[in-house]
PDB file of C-alpha atoms in Angstrom:
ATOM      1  CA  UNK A1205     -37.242   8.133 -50.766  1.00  0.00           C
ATOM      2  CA  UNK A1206     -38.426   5.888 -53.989  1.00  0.00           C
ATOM      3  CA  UNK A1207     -42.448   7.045 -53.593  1.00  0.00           C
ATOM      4  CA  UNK A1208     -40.614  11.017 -53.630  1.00  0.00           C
ATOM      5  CA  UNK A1209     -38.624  10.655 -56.610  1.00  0.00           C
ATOM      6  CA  UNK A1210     -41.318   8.618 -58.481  1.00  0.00           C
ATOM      7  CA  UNK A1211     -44.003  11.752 -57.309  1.00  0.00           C
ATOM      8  CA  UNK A1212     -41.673  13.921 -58.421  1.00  0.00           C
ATOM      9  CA  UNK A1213     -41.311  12.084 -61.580  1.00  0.00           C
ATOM     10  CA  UNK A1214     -45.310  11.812 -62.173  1.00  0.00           C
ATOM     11  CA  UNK A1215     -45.846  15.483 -61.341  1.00  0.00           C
ATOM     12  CA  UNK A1216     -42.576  16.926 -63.905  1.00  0.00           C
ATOM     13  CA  UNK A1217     -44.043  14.275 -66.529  1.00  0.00           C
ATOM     14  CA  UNK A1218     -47.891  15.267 -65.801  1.00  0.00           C
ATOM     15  CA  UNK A1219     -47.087  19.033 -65.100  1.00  0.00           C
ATOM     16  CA  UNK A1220     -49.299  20.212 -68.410  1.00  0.00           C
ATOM     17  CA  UNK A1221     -52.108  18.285 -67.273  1.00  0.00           C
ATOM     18  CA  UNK A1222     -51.500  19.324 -63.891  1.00  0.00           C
ATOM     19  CA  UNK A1223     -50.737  23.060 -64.743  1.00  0.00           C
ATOM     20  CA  UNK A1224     -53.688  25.511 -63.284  1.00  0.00           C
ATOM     21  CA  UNK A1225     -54.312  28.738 -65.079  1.00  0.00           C
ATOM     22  CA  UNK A1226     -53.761  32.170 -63.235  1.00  0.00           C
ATOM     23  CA  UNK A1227     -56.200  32.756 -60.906  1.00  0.00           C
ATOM     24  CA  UNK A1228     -57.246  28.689 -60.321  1.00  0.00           C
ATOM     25  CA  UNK A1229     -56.572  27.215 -56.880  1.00  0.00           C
ATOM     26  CA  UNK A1230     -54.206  24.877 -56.887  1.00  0.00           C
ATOM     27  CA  UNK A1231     -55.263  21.109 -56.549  1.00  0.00           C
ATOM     28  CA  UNK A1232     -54.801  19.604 -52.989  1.00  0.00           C
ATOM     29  CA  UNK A1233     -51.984  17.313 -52.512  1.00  0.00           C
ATOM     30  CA  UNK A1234     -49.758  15.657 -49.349  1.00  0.00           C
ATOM     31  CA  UNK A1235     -45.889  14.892 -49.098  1.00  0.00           C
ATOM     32  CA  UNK A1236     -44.354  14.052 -46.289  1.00  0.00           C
ATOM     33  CA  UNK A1237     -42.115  16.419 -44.143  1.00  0.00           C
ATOM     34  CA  UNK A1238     -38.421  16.437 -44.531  1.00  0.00           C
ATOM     35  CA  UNK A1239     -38.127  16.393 -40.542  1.00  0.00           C
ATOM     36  CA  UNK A1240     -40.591  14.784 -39.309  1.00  0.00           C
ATOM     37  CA  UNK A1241     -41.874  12.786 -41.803  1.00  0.00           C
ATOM     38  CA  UNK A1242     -45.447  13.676 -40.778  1.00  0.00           C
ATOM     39  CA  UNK A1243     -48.130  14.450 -44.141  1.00  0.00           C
ATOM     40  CA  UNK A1244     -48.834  17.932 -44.761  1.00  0.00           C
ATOM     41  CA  UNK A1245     -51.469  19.109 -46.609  1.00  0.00           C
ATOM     42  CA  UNK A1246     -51.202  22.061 -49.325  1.00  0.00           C
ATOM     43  CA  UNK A1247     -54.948  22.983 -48.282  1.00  0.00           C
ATOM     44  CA  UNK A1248     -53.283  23.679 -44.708  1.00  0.00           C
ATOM     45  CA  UNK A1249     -51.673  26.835 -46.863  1.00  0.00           C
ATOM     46  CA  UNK A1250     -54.179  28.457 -48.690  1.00  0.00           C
ATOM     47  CA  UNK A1251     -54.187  31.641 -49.006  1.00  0.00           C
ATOM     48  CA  UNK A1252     -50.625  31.923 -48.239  1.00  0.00           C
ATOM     49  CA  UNK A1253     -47.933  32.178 -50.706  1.00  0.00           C
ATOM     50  CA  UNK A1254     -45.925  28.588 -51.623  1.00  0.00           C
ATOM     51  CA  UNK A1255     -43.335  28.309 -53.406  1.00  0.00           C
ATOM     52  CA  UNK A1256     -42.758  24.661 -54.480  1.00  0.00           C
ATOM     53  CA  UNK A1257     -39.618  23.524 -55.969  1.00  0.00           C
ATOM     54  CA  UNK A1258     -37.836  20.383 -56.988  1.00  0.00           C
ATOM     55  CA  UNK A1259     -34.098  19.856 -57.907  1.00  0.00           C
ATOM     56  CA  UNK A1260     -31.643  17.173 -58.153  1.00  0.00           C
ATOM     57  CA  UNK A1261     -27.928  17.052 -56.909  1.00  0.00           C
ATOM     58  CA  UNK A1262     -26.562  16.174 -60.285  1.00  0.00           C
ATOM     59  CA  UNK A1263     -28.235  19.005 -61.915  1.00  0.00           C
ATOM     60  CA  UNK A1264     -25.843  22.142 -62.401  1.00  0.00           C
ATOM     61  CA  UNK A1265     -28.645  24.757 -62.780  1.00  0.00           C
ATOM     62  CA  UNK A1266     -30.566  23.406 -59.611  1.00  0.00           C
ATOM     63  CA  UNK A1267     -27.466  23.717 -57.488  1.00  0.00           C
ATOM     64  CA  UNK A1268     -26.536  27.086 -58.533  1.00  0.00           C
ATOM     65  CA  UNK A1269     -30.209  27.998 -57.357  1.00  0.00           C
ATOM     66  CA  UNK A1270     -29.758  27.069 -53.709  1.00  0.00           C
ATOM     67  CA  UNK A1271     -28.048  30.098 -52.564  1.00  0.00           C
ATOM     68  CA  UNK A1272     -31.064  32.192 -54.008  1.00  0.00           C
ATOM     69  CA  UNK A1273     -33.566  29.555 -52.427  1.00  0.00           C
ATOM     70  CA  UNK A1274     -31.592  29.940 -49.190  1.00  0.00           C
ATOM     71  CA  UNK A1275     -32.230  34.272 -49.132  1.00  0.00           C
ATOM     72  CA  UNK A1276     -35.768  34.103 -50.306  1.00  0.00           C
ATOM     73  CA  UNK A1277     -36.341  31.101 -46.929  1.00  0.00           C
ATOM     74  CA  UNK A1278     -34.453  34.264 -44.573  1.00  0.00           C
ATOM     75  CA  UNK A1279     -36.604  36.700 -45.987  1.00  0.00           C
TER      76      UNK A1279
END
């Protein structure tokens, strides 16, 4: 749980170095599933859409996000 927050730390910190322009591939990273705690790798995605987000459960706006997160995961 540490090595997520502190990657999710680095990459909020680091996103305008990170940041790709419009049309730029995304770089290639790994994280760990949330069930089965296996790598994945963004390359195993490409050319399909992602949509990447990370939120805290102390922050209001994240929270009031999740039921909009929830209908575009049905969809």
């Amino acid at each position: 749980m540490f090595r997520f927050l502190f990657l999710a730390f680095l990459v909020s910190f680091s996103a305008s170095t990170l940041a790709v322009k419009a049309g730029e591939m995304a770089p290639n990273f790994k994280l760990p599933g949330m069930k089965t705690g296996n790598l994945t790798s963004l390359k195993y995605y490409r050319g399909k859409v992602v949509y990447l987000d990370f939120w805290a459960s102390w922050c209001g706006p994240c929270r009031q996000s999740l039921p909009m997160l929830n209908d575009l995961r049905k969809s």
